[in-house]
Short mmCIF file of N, CA, C and O in Angstrom, two decimals:
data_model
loop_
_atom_site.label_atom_id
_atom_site.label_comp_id
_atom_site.label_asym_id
_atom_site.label_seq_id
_atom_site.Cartn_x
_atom_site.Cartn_y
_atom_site.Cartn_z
N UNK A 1441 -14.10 -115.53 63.26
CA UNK A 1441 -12.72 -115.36 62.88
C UNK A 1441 -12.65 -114.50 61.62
O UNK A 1441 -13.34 -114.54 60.60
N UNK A 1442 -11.62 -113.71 61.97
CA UNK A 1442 -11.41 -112.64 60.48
C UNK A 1442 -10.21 -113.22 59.76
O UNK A 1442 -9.17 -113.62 60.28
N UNK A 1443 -10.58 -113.19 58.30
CA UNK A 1443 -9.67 -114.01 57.28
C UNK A 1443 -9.14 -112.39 56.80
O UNK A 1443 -9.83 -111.48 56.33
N UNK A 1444 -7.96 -112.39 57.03
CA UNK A 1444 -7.32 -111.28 55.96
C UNK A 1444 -6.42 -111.56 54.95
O UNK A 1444 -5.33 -112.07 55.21
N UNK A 1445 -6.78 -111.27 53.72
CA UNK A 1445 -6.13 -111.56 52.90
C UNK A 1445 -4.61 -111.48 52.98
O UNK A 1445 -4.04 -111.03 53.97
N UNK A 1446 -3.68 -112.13 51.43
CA UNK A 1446 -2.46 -112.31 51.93
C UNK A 1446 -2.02 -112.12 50.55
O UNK A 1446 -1.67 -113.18 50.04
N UNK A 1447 -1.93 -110.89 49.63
CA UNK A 1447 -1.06 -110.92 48.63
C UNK A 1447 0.32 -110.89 48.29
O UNK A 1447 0.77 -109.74 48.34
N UNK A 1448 1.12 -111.71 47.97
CA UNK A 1448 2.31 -111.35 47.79
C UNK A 1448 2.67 -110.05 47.15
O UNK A 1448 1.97 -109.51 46.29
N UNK A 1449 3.53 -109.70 47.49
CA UNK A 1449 4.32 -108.37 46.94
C UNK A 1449 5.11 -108.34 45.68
O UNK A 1449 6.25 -108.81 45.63
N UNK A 1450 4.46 -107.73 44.52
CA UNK A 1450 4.99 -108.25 43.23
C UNK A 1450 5.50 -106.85 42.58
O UNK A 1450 5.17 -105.77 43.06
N UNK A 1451 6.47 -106.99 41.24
CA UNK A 1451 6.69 -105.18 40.85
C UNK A 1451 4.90 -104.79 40.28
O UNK A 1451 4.89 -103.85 39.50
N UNK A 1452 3.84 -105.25 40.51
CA UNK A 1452 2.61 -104.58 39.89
C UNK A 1452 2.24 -103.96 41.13
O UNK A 1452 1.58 -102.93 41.02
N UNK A 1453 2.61 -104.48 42.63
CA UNK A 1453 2.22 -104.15 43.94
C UNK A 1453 3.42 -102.30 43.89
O UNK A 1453 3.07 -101.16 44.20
N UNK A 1454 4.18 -102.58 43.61
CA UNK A 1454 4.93 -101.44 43.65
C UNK A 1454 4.91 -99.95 42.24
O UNK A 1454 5.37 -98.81 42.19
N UNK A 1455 4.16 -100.79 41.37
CA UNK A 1455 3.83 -99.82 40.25
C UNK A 1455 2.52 -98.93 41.15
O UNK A 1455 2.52 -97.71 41.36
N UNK A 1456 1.69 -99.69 41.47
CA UNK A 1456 0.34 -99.43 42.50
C UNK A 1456 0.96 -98.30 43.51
O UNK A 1456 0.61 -97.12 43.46
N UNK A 1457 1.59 -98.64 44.12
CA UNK A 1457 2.14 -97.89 45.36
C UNK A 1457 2.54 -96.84 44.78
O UNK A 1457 2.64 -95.93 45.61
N UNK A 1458 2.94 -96.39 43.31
CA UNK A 1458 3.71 -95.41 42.92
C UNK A 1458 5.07 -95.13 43.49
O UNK A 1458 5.44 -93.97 43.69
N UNK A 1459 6.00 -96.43 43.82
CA UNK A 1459 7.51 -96.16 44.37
C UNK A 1459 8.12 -95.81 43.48
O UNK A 1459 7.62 -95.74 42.35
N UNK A 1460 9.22 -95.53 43.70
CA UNK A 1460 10.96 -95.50 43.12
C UNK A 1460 11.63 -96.48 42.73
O UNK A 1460 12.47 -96.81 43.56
N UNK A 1461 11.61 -97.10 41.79
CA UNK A 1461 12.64 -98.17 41.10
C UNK A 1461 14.30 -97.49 41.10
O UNK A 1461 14.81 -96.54 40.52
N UNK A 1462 14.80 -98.51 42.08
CA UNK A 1462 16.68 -98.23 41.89
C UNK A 1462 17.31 -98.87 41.37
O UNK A 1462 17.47 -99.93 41.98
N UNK A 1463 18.00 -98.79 40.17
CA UNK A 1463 18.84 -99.97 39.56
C UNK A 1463 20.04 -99.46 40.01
O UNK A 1463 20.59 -98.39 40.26
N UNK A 1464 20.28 -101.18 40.02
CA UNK A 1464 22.12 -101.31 40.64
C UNK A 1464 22.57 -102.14 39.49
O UNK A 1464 21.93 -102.97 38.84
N UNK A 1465 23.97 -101.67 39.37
CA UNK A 1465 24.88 -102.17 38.08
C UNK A 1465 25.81 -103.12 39.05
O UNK A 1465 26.42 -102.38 39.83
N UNK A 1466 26.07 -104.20 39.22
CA UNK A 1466 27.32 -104.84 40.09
C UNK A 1466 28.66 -105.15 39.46
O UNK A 1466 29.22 -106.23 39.24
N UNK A 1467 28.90 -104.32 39.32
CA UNK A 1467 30.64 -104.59 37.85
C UNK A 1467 31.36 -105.57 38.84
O UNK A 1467 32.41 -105.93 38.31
N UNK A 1468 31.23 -106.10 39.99
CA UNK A 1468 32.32 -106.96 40.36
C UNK A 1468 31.92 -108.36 40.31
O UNK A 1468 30.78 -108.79 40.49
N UNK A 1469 32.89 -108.99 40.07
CA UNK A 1469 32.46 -110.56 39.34
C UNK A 1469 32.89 -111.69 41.15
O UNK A 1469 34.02 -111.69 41.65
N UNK A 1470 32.16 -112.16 41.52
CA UNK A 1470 32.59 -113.23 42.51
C UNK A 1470 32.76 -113.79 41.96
O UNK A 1470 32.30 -113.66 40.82
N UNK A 1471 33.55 -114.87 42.31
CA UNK A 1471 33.82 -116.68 42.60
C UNK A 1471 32.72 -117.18 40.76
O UNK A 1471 31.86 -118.03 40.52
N UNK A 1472 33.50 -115.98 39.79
CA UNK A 1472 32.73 -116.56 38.14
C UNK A 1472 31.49 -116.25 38.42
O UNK A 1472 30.84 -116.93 37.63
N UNK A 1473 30.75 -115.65 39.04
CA UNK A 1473 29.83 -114.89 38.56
C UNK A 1473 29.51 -113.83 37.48
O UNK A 1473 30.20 -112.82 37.44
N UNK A 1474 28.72 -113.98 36.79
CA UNK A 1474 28.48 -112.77 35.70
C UNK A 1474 28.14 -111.04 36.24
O UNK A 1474 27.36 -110.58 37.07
N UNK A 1475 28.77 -110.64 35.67
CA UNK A 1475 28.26 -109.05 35.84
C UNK A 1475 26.82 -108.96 36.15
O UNK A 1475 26.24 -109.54 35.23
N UNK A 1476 25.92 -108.48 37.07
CA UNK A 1476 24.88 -108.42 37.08
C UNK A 1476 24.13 -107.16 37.10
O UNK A 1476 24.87 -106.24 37.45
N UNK A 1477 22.59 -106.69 36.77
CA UNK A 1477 22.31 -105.46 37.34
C UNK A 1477 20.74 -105.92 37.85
O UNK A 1477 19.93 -106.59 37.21
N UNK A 1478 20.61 -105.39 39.08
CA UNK A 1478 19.38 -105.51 40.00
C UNK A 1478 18.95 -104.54 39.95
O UNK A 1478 19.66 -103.65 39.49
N UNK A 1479 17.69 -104.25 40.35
CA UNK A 1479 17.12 -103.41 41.34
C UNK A 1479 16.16 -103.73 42.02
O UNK A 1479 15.51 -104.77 41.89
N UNK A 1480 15.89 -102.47 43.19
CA UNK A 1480 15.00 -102.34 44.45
C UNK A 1480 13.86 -101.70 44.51
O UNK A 1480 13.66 -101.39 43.34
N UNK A 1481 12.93 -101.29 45.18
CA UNK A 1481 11.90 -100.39 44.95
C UNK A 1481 12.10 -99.49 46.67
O UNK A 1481 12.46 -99.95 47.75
N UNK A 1482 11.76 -98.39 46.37
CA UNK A 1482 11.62 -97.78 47.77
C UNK A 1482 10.24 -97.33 47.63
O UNK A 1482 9.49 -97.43 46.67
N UNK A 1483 10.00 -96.65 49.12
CA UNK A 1483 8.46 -96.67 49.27
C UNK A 1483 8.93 -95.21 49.79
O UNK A 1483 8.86 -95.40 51.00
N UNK A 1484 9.26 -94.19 49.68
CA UNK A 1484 9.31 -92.96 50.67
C UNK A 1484 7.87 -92.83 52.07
O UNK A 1484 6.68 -93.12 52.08
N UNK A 1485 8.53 -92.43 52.74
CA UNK A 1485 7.63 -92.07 53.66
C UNK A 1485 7.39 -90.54 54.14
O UNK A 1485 6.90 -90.11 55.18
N UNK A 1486 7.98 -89.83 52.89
CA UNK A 1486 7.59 -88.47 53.10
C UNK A 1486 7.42 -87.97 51.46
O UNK A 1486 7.80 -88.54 50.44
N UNK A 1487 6.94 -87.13 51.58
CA UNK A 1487 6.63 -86.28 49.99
C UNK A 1487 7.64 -86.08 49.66
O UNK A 1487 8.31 -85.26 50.29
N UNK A 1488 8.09 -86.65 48.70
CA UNK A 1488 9.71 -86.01 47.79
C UNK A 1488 9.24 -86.29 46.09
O UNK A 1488 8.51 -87.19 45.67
N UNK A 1489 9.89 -85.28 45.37
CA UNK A 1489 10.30 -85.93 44.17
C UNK A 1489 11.60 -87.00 43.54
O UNK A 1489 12.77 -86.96 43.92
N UNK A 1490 11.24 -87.57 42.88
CA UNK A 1490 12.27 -88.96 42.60
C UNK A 1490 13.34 -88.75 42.70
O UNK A 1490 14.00 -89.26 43.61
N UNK A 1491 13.97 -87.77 41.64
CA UNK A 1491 15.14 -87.90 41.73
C UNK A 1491 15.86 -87.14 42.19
O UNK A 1491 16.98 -87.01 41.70
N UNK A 1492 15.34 -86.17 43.58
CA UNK A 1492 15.67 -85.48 44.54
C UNK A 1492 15.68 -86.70 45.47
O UNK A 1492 16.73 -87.30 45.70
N UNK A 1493 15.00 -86.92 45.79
CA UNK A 1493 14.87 -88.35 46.88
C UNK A 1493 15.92 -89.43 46.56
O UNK A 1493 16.62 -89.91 47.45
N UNK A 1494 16.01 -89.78 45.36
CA UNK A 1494 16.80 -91.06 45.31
C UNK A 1494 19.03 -90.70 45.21
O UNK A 1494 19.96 -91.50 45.16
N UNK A 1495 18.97 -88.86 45.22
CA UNK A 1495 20.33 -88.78 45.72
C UNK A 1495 20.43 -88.63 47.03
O UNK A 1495 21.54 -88.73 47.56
N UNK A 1496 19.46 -88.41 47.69
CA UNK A 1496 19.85 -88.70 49.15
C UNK A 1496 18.90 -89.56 49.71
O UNK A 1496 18.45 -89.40 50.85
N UNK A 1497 18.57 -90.48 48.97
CA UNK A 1497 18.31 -91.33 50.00
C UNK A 1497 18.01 -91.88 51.52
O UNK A 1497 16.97 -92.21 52.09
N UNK A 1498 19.45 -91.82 51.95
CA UNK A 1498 19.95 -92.10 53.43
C UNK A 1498 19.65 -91.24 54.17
O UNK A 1498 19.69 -91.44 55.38
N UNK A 1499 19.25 -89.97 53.62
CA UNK A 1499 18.32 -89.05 55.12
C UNK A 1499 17.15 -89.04 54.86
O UNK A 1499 16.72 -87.89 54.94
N UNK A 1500 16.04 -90.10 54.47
CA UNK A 1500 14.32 -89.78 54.26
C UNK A 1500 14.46 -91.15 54.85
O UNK A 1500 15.27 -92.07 54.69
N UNK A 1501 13.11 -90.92 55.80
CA UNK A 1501 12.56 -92.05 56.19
C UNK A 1501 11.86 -92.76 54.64
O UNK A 1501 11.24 -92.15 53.77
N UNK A 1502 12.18 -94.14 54.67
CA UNK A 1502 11.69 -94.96 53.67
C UNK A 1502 11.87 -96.25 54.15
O UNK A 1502 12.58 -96.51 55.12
N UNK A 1503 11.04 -97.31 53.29
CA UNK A 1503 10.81 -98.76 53.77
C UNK A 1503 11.66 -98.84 52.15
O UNK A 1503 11.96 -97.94 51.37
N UNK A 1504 11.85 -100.15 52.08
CA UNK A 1504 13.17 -100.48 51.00
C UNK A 1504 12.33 -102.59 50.63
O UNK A 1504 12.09 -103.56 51.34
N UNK A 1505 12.24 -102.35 49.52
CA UNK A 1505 12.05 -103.93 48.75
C UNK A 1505 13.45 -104.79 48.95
O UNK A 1505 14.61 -104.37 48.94
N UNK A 1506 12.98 -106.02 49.12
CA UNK A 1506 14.60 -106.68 48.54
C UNK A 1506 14.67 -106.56 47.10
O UNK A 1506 14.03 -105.79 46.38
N UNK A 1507 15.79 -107.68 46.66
CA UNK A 1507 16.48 -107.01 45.31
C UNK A 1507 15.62 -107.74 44.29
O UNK A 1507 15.01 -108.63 44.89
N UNK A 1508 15.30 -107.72 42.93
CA UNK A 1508 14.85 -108.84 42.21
C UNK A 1508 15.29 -110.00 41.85
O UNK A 1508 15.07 -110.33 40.69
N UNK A 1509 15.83 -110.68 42.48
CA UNK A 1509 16.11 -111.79 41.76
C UNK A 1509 16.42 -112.76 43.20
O UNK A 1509 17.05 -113.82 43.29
N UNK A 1510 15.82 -112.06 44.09
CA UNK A 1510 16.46 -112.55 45.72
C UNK A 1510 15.36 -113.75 45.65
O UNK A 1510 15.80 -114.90 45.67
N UNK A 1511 13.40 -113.45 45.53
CA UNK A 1511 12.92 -114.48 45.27
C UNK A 1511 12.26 -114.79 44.48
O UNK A 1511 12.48 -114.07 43.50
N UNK A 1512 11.26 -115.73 44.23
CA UNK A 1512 10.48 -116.46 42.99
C UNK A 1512 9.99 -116.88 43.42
O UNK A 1512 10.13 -117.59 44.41
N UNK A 1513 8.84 -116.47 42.57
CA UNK A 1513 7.11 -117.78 42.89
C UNK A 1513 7.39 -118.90 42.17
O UNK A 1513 8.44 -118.99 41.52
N UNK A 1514 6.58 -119.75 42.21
CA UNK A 1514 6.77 -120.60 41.49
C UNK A 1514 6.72 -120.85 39.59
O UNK A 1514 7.01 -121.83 38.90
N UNK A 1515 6.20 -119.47 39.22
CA UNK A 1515 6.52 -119.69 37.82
C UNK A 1515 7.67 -118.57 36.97
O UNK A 1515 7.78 -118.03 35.87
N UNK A 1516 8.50 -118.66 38.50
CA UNK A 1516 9.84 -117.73 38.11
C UNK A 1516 9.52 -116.56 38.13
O UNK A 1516 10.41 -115.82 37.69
N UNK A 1517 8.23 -115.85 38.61
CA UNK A 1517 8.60 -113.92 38.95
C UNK A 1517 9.14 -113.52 40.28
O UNK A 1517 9.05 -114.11 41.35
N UNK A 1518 9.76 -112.32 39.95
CA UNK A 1518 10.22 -112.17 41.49
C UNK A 1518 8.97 -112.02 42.34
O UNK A 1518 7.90 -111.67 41.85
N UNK A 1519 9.18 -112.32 43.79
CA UNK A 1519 8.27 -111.78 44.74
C UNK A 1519 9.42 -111.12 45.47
O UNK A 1519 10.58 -111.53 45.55
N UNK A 1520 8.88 -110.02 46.00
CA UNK A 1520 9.99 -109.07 47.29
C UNK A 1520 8.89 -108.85 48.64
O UNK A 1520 7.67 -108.79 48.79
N UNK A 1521 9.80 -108.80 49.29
CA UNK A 1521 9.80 -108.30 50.92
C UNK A 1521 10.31 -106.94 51.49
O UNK A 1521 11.38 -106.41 51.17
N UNK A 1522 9.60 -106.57 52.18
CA UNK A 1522 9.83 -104.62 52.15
C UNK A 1522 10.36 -104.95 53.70
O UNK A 1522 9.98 -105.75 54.56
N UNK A 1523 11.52 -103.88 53.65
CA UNK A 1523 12.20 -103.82 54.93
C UNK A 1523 12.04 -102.62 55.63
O UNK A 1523 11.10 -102.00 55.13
N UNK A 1524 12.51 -102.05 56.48
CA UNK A 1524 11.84 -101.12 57.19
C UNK A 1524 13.21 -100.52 58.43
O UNK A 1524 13.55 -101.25 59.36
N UNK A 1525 13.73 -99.34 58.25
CA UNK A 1525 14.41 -98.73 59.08
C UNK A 1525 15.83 -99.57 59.34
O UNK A 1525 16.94 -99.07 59.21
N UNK A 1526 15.57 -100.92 59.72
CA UNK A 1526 16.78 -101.97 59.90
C UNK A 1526 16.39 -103.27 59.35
O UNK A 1526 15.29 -103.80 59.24
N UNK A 1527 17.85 -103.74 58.97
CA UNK A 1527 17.70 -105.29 58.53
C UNK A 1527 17.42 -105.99 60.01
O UNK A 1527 18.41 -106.65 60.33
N UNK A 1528 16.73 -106.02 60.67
CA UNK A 1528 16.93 -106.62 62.10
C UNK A 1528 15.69 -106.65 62.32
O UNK A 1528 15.32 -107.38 63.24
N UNK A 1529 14.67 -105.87 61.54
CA UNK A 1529 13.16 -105.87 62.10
C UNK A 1529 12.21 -107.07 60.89
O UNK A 1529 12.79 -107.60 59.94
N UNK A 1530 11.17 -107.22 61.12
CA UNK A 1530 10.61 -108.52 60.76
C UNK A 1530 10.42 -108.12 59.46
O UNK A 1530 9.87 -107.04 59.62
N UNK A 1531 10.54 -108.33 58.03
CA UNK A 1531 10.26 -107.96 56.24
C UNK A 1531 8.91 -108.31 56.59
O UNK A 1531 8.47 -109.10 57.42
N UNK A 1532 8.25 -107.42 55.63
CA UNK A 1532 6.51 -107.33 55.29
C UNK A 1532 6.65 -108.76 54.37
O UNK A 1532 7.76 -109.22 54.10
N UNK A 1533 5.56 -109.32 53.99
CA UNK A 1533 5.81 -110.17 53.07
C UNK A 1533 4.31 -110.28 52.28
O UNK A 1533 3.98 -111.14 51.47
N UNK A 1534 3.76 -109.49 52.61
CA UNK A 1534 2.12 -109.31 51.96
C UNK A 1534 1.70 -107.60 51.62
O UNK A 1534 1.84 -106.71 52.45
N UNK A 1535 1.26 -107.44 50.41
CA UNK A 1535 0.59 -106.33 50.16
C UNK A 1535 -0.04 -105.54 51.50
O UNK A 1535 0.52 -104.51 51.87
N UNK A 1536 -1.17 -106.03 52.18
CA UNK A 1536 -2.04 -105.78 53.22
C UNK A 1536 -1.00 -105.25 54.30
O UNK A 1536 -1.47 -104.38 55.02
N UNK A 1537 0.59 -105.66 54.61
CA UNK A 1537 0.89 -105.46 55.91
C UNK A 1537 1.78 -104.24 55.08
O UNK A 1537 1.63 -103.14 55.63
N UNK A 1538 2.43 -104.20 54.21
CA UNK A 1538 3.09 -102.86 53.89
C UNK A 1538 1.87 -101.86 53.98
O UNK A 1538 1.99 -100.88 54.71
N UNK A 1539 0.60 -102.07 53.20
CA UNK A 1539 -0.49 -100.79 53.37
C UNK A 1539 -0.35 -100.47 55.12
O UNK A 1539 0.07 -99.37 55.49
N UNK A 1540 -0.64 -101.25 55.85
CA UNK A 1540 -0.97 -101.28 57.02
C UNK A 1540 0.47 -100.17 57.83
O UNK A 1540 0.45 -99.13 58.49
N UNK A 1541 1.17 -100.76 57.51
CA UNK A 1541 2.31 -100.17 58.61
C UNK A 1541 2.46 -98.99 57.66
O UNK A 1541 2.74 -98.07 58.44
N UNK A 1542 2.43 -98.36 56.10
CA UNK A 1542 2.41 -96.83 55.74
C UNK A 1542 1.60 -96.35 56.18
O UNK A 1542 1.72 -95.13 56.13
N UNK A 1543 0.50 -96.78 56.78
CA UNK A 1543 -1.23 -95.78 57.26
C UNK A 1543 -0.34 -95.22 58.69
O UNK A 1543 -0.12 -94.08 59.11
N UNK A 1544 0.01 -96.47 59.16
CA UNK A 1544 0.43 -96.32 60.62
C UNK A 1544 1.35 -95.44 60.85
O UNK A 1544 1.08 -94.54 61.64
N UNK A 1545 2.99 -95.50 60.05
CA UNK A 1545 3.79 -94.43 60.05
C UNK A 1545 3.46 -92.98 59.40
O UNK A 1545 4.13 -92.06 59.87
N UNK A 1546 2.87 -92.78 58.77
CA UNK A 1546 2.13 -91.66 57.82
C UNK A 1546 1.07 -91.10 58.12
O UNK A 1546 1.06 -89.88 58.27
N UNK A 1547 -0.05 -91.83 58.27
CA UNK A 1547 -1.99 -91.39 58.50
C UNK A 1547 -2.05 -91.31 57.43
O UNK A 1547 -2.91 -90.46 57.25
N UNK A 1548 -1.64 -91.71 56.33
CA UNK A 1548 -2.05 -91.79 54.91
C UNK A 1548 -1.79 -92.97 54.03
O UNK A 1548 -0.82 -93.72 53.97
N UNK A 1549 -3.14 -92.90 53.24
CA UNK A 1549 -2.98 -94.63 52.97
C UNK A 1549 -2.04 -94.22 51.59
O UNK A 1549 -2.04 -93.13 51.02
N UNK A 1550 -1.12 -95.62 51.19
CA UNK A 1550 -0.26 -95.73 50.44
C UNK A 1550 -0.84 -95.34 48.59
O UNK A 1550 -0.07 -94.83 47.78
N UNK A 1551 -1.80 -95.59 48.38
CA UNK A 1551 -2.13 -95.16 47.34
C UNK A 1551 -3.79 -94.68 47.29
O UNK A 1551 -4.40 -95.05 48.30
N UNK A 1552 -4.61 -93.93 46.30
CA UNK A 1552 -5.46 -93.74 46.26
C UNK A 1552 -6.54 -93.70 44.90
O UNK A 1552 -7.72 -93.40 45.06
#
């Protein structure tokens, strides 16, 4: 039996990867909520520079992090889940399977 490892996906997993950090400002207040500001990480799946890439966005193939504060390990850091083309397909939830599926969409491994 093959044991493959299982790292969670942390912002040091995405410093590694060399992504795109997106901050979002949320000026609208729900139900007494505080003003908040998040962000996401993207993973491009084609050669771009940042901040050519991050105004258009919506036409580059890219896999997309959830937001920070969506989850937590147990000593309160975020962990994220990388999504992929649609909210409808299964979130990565380990280092090993995001490498895996960029080799696969690309032929090139995610970092070097």
């Amino acid at each position: 039996m093959i044991t493959v490892p299982q790292t969670p996906i942390t912002e040091a997993s995405f410093r590694k990867w060399k992504c795109f950090k997106v901050d979002i400002k949320d000026d609208e207040i729900e139900e007494g909520e505080p003003v908040g500001e998040y962000w996401y990480w993207i993973i491009p799946l084609v050669d771009a520079d940042e901040s050519h890439f991050l105004k258009i966005e919506d036409y580059y193939p890219h896999m997309w992090s959830s937001e920070n504060g969506e989850f937590m390990d147990d000593e309160g850091n975020p962990v994220y889940s990388v999504f992929m083309f649609d909210d409808d397909l299964p979130a990565l939830t380990t280092e090993e399977e995001v490498e895996i599926v960029y080799q696969i969409l690309t032929k090139r491994e995610l970092y070097e």
